[in-house]
Coordinates of C-alpha atoms (C1' of nucleotides) in Angstrom, one line a residue:
Chain A
M1 CA 71.1 82.2 92.7
P2 CA 69.8 84.6 90.2
S3 CA 69.1 84.0 86.9
A4 CA 72.5 84.3 85.2
P5 CA 74.8 83.7 88.1
A6 CA 78.5 84.0 88.3
H7 CA 79.3 80.1 86.7
T8 CA 77.0 80.8 84.0
Q9 CA 79.2 83.5 82.8
R10 CA 82.1 82.2 83.7
R11 CA 81.3 79.4 81.7
K12 CA 80.2 81.5 78.6
Q13 CA 84.3 83.1 78.7
R14 CA 85.5 79.7 78.9
A15 CA 83.4 78.8 75.5
A16 CA 84.9 81.6 73.8
V17 CA 88.1 80.4 73.8
F18 CA 87.3 76.6 72.9
K19 CA 85.3 78.3 70.5
A20 CA 87.6 80.6 69.2
L21 CA 90.3 77.6 69.0
G22 CA 87.6 74.9 67.4
H23 CA 88.2 76.6 63.5
P24 CA 90.7 74.4 61.7
A25 CA 92.2 78.2 60.3
R26 CA 92.5 79.6 63.5
L27 CA 94.3 76.6 64.8
Q28 CA 97.0 77.3 62.3
I29 CA 97.2 80.4 63.3
V30 CA 98.1 79.5 66.8
E31 CA 100.4 77.1 65.8
E32 CA 102.3 79.0 64.2
L33 CA 102.6 81.4 66.4
A34 CA 103.4 78.9 69.2
D35 CA 106.7 79.2 67.5
G36 CA 107.2 83.0 67.8
E37 CA 105.5 86.2 66.7
R38 CA 104.3 87.4 63.6
C39 CA 102.8 89.6 61.5
V40 CA 99.6 89.9 59.9
C41 CA 100.9 89.4 56.1
E42 CA 103.1 86.2 57.4
L43 CA 100.2 85.0 58.8
V44 CA 97.9 84.9 55.4
D45 CA 100.7 83.2 53.5
L46 CA 100.8 81.3 55.7
V47 CA 96.9 79.8 55.9
G48 CA 96.4 80.4 53.0
L49 CA 93.1 83.1 53.2
G50 CA 92.3 86.4 52.2
W51 CA 93.2 89.1 54.3
S52 CA 89.5 89.8 55.7
A53 CA 89.8 86.4 56.7
V54 CA 93.0 86.0 58.6
S55 CA 92.1 89.6 60.2
R56 CA 89.0 88.6 61.4
H57 CA 90.4 85.1 62.4
L58 CA 93.3 87.2 64.5
S59 CA 90.5 89.9 66.0
V60 CA 88.7 86.3 67.0
L61 CA 91.6 84.8 68.8
K62 CA 92.0 88.2 70.5
A63 CA 89.0 89.0 72.1
A64 CA 89.2 85.6 73.4
G65 CA 92.5 85.8 75.3
I66 CA 94.2 83.9 73.1
L67 CA 96.5 86.5 71.4
D68 CA 98.3 89.7 72.1
D69 CA 98.7 92.2 69.4
E70 CA 101.3 95.3 68.9
K71 CA 102.0 97.6 66.6
R72 CA 105.4 97.8 65.7
G73 CA 106.6 99.9 62.5
L74 CA 103.9 99.3 59.4
Q75 CA 103.3 95.9 61.0
V76 CA 101.0 94.9 63.3
Y77 CA 102.7 91.1 65.0
Y78 CA 100.3 88.7 67.0
R79 CA 101.3 86.9 70.0
L80 CA 100.3 83.8 72.4
A81 CA 98.9 84.8 74.8
L82 CA 98.9 81.6 76.5
P83 CA 100.9 79.1 76.4
C84 CA 99.0 76.9 77.8
V85 CA 97.0 76.2 75.4
K86 CA 100.2 74.3 73.7
S87 CA 100.7 71.7 75.8
F88 CA 96.7 71.1 75.8
T89 CA 96.8 70.2 72.2
A90 CA 100.3 68.4 72.7
C91 CA 97.9 66.4 75.3
L92 CA 95.6 65.3 72.6
D93 CA 98.0 64.1 70.4
A94 CA 98.5 62.4 72.7
A95 CA 95.8 61.0 73.9
R96 CA 94.8 60.6 70.0
R97 CA 98.0 58.2 69.9
G98 CA 97.0 55.9 72.5
E99 CA 99.4 56.9 74.7
A100 CA 98.2 57.1 78.9
V101 CA 96.7 60.4 79.5
E102 CA 97.7 61.0 82.9
V103 CA 97.4 64.9 84.1
R104 CA 100.2 66.0 86.7
R105 CA 100.2 69.7 86.4
C106 CA 98.8 72.4 83.8
C107 CA 100.2 75.5 85.2
G108 CA 102.2 76.4 88.0
Chain B
M1 CA 101.0 65.3 47.8
P2 CA 96.9 65.6 46.9
S3 CA 95.4 68.8 48.4
A4 CA 94.5 67.4 52.1
P5 CA 98.0 66.2 54.0
A6 CA 97.5 65.0 56.8
H7 CA 98.5 68.2 58.8
T8 CA 95.4 69.3 57.6
Q9 CA 93.5 66.3 58.9
R10 CA 94.8 66.2 62.2
R11 CA 94.6 70.0 62.6
K12 CA 90.9 69.8 61.5
Q13 CA 90.2 66.6 64.2
R14 CA 92.4 69.0 66.7
A15 CA 89.7 71.6 65.8
A16 CA 86.5 69.1 66.1
V17 CA 87.9 68.8 70.1
F18 CA 87.7 72.6 70.5
K19 CA 84.8 73.6 68.9
A20 CA 82.9 70.6 70.5
L21 CA 84.4 72.1 73.8
G22 CA 83.2 75.5 72.2
H23 CA 79.5 75.8 73.5
P24 CA 78.2 76.9 76.9
A25 CA 76.0 73.7 77.2
R26 CA 78.4 71.1 76.3
L27 CA 80.7 72.5 78.0
Q28 CA 78.6 72.3 81.6
I29 CA 78.1 68.9 80.1
V30 CA 82.1 67.9 80.5
E31 CA 82.5 70.0 84.4
E32 CA 79.0 67.5 84.7
L33 CA 80.9 64.7 84.2
A34 CA 84.7 66.0 85.5
D35 CA 82.9 64.6 89.0
G36 CA 81.9 61.3 87.7
E37 CA 79.4 60.1 85.2
R38 CA 76.1 60.6 84.7
C39 CA 73.9 59.9 83.0
V40 CA 71.3 61.4 80.1
C41 CA 68.7 62.1 82.5
E42 CA 70.3 63.5 84.9
L43 CA 72.3 65.4 82.2
V44 CA 68.6 67.3 80.8
D45 CA 68.2 68.2 84.7
L46 CA 71.3 69.9 85.2
V47 CA 72.0 71.7 82.0
G48 CA 68.1 72.6 81.1
L49 CA 68.0 71.6 77.6
G50 CA 65.1 69.2 76.1
W51 CA 66.3 65.7 75.4
S52 CA 66.7 65.9 72.0
A53 CA 69.3 69.1 72.6
V54 CA 71.5 67.3 74.8
S55 CA 71.7 63.8 73.0
R56 CA 72.9 65.5 69.8
H57 CA 75.8 67.4 72.2
L58 CA 76.8 64.5 73.9
S59 CA 77.5 63.0 70.1
V60 CA 79.0 65.8 69.5
L61 CA 81.3 65.5 72.5
K62 CA 81.6 61.7 71.9
A63 CA 82.7 62.2 68.0
A64 CA 85.7 64.5 69.0
G65 CA 86.7 62.0 71.4
I66 CA 86.2 63.4 75.1
L67 CA 83.8 61.3 76.2
D68 CA 82.7 57.7 76.5
D69 CA 79.6 56.1 76.8
E70 CA 78.1 52.8 78.4
K71 CA 74.9 51.4 78.1
R72 CA 74.1 49.3 81.4
G73 CA 70.4 48.7 82.9
L74 CA 67.6 50.8 81.3
Q75 CA 70.3 54.4 80.8
V76 CA 73.4 55.4 79.2
Y77 CA 76.5 56.8 81.2
Y78 CA 78.4 59.2 80.2
R79 CA 82.0 59.8 81.4
L80 CA 85.3 61.5 80.6
A81 CA 87.9 60.6 78.2
L82 CA 90.1 63.3 78.3
P83 CA 91.2 64.0 81.9
C84 CA 93.2 66.5 80.5
V85 CA 90.3 69.1 79.5
K86 CA 90.0 69.7 83.3
S87 CA 93.5 70.8 83.8
F88 CA 93.2 73.1 80.9
T89 CA 90.2 74.7 82.1
A90 CA 92.1 75.6 84.7
C91 CA 94.9 76.9 83.7
L92 CA 92.3 79.3 81.5
D93 CA 91.0 80.4 84.9
A94 CA 94.7 80.6 86.4
A95 CA 95.0 83.1 83.2
R96 CA 92.2 84.9 83.4
R97 CA 92.8 86.1 87.1
G98 CA 96.0 87.1 86.3
E99 CA 98.1 84.3 87.4
A100 CA 101.4 83.7 86.1
V101 CA 100.5 80.9 83.9
E102 CA 103.5 79.0 84.1
V103 CA 103.3 75.9 81.7
R104 CA 105.2 72.5 83.7
R105 CA 103.4 69.7 82.5
C106 CA 100.5 69.0 81.2
C107 CA 100.4 64.7 80.4
G108 CA 102.7 62.2 81.2
Chain C
dT1 C1' 53.5 39.7 73.2
dG2 C1' 52.7 44.5 74.4
dA3 C1' 53.3 48.4 77.2
dC4 C1' 56.5 51.0 79.4
dT5 C1' 61.1 53.9 79.5
dA6 C1' 65.6 55.9 78.2
dT7 C1' 67.7 57.8 74.2
dT8 C1' 68.5 59.1 69.4
dT9 C1' 67.1 60.6 64.9
dC10 C1' 64.4 63.7 62.0
dG11 C1' 62.4 67.7 59.6
dC12 C1' 62.1 72.8 60.5
dA13 C1' 62.7 77.7 61.2
dT14 C1' 66.1 80.3 63.4
dT15 C1' 70.3 82.7 64.1
dT16 C1' 75.0 82.7 64.1
dC17 C1' 79.6 81.9 60.9
dT18 C1' 82.8 82.2 57.1
dG19 C1' 84.7 83.9 53.4
dC20 C1' 85.2 87.1 49.9
dG21 C1' 85.7 91.5 47.5
dA22 C1' 85.4 96.8 48.2
dA23 C1' 86.1 99.9 51.1
dA24 C1' 87.1 103.1 55.2
dC25 C1' 91.9 103.3 57.5
dA26 C1' 96.5 104.8 60.3
dG27 C1' 101.1 105.4 60.3
dA28 C1' 104.9 105.9 57.2
dT29 C1' 107.2 107.7 53.3
dC30 C1' 108.1 111.6 49.9
Chain D
dG1 C1' 99.9 117.1 51.8
dA2 C1' 99.5 113.3 48.6
dT3 C1' 100.0 108.8 48.5
dC4 C1' 101.7 104.3 49.6
dT5 C1' 101.8 99.9 52.7
dG6 C1' 99.2 97.1 56.4
dT7 C1' 95.6 96.0 58.3
dT8 C1' 90.2 96.8 60.1
dT9 C1' 85.6 97.0 58.7
dC10 C1' 81.7 96.3 56.3
dG11 C1' 78.3 94.2 52.7
dC12 C1' 76.6 90.1 51.3
dA13 C1' 75.5 85.1 50.0
dG14 C1' 76.2 80.6 51.3
dA15 C1' 76.9 77.2 54.5
dA16 C1' 76.9 75.6 58.8
dA17 C1' 74.7 74.6 64.4
dT18 C1' 70.6 75.3 67.7
dG19 C1' 67.2 73.6 69.6
dC20 C1' 62.0 72.4 69.3
dG21 C1' 58.4 68.4 69.2
dA22 C1' 57.2 64.5 66.3
dA23 C1' 58.7 60.0 65.5
dA24 C1' 61.6 56.3 65.8
dT25 C1' 64.5 52.9 67.9
dA26 C1' 66.3 49.8 72.2
dG27 C1' 65.9 48.2 75.7
dT28 C1' 63.4 45.6 80.0
dC29 C1' 59.2 43.9 82.4
dA30 C1' 54.6 42.2 83.4

DNA sequence: TGACTATTTCGCATTTCTGCGAAACAGATC
DNA sequence: GATCTGTTTCGCAGAAATGCGAAATAGTCA
């Protein structure tokens, strides 16, 4: 096995997904998008940061494959590309509440 | 409500979980522990970092609630406390492979 | 008690991340 | 074509994370 096996590469990509979600502002963005797509201007209001910060957070999330974007008219709309994020955060909350966390199926 | 509402607090905790998983070495640790508990010395070998680095990674994971530890004999054993991490990473891999990602149930 | 083993904590240098304002850019409208 | 709007990129300063070796800690065994 060479020094950078496939494992390592895949792990890096997976870690990038977690890293992207590992920031309160980005997690909030994902939460907002769980209900449906939003344009950047709406997210700036919701998150309470400047345009540049929100834009970079969005690009991080998109680079990780968590979001998709689409330019429509004058605005850019972002939407959630990985629905399982929702169920995973639900699982985290359940675990935090001490409920029995029994995994059945996450993704078909 | 003061400047730090409950939402914000919970989001921070959730983000801490993701942040903890957002590092290749920590993700590898979690993967190794998915098969069963391990002592620190084994993890040092598996991960390929120094003792201090591994120890701090473990404490980060434990602080986030992802791992549990137990001192037994001369060694400290760590085990996975959040099984849903496994199904979530499986979901990520499925999505990466382009398979239909259909969420059914993550946690009981 | 004293040596030994397994693990954690400390201090430091290096790197990475964050958020801001200014500037650049793209597309729509006049 | 000029302009206006929505969004991204750039450059910077401050904060946080990373990994290392040395030192500290805790528990075991002679």
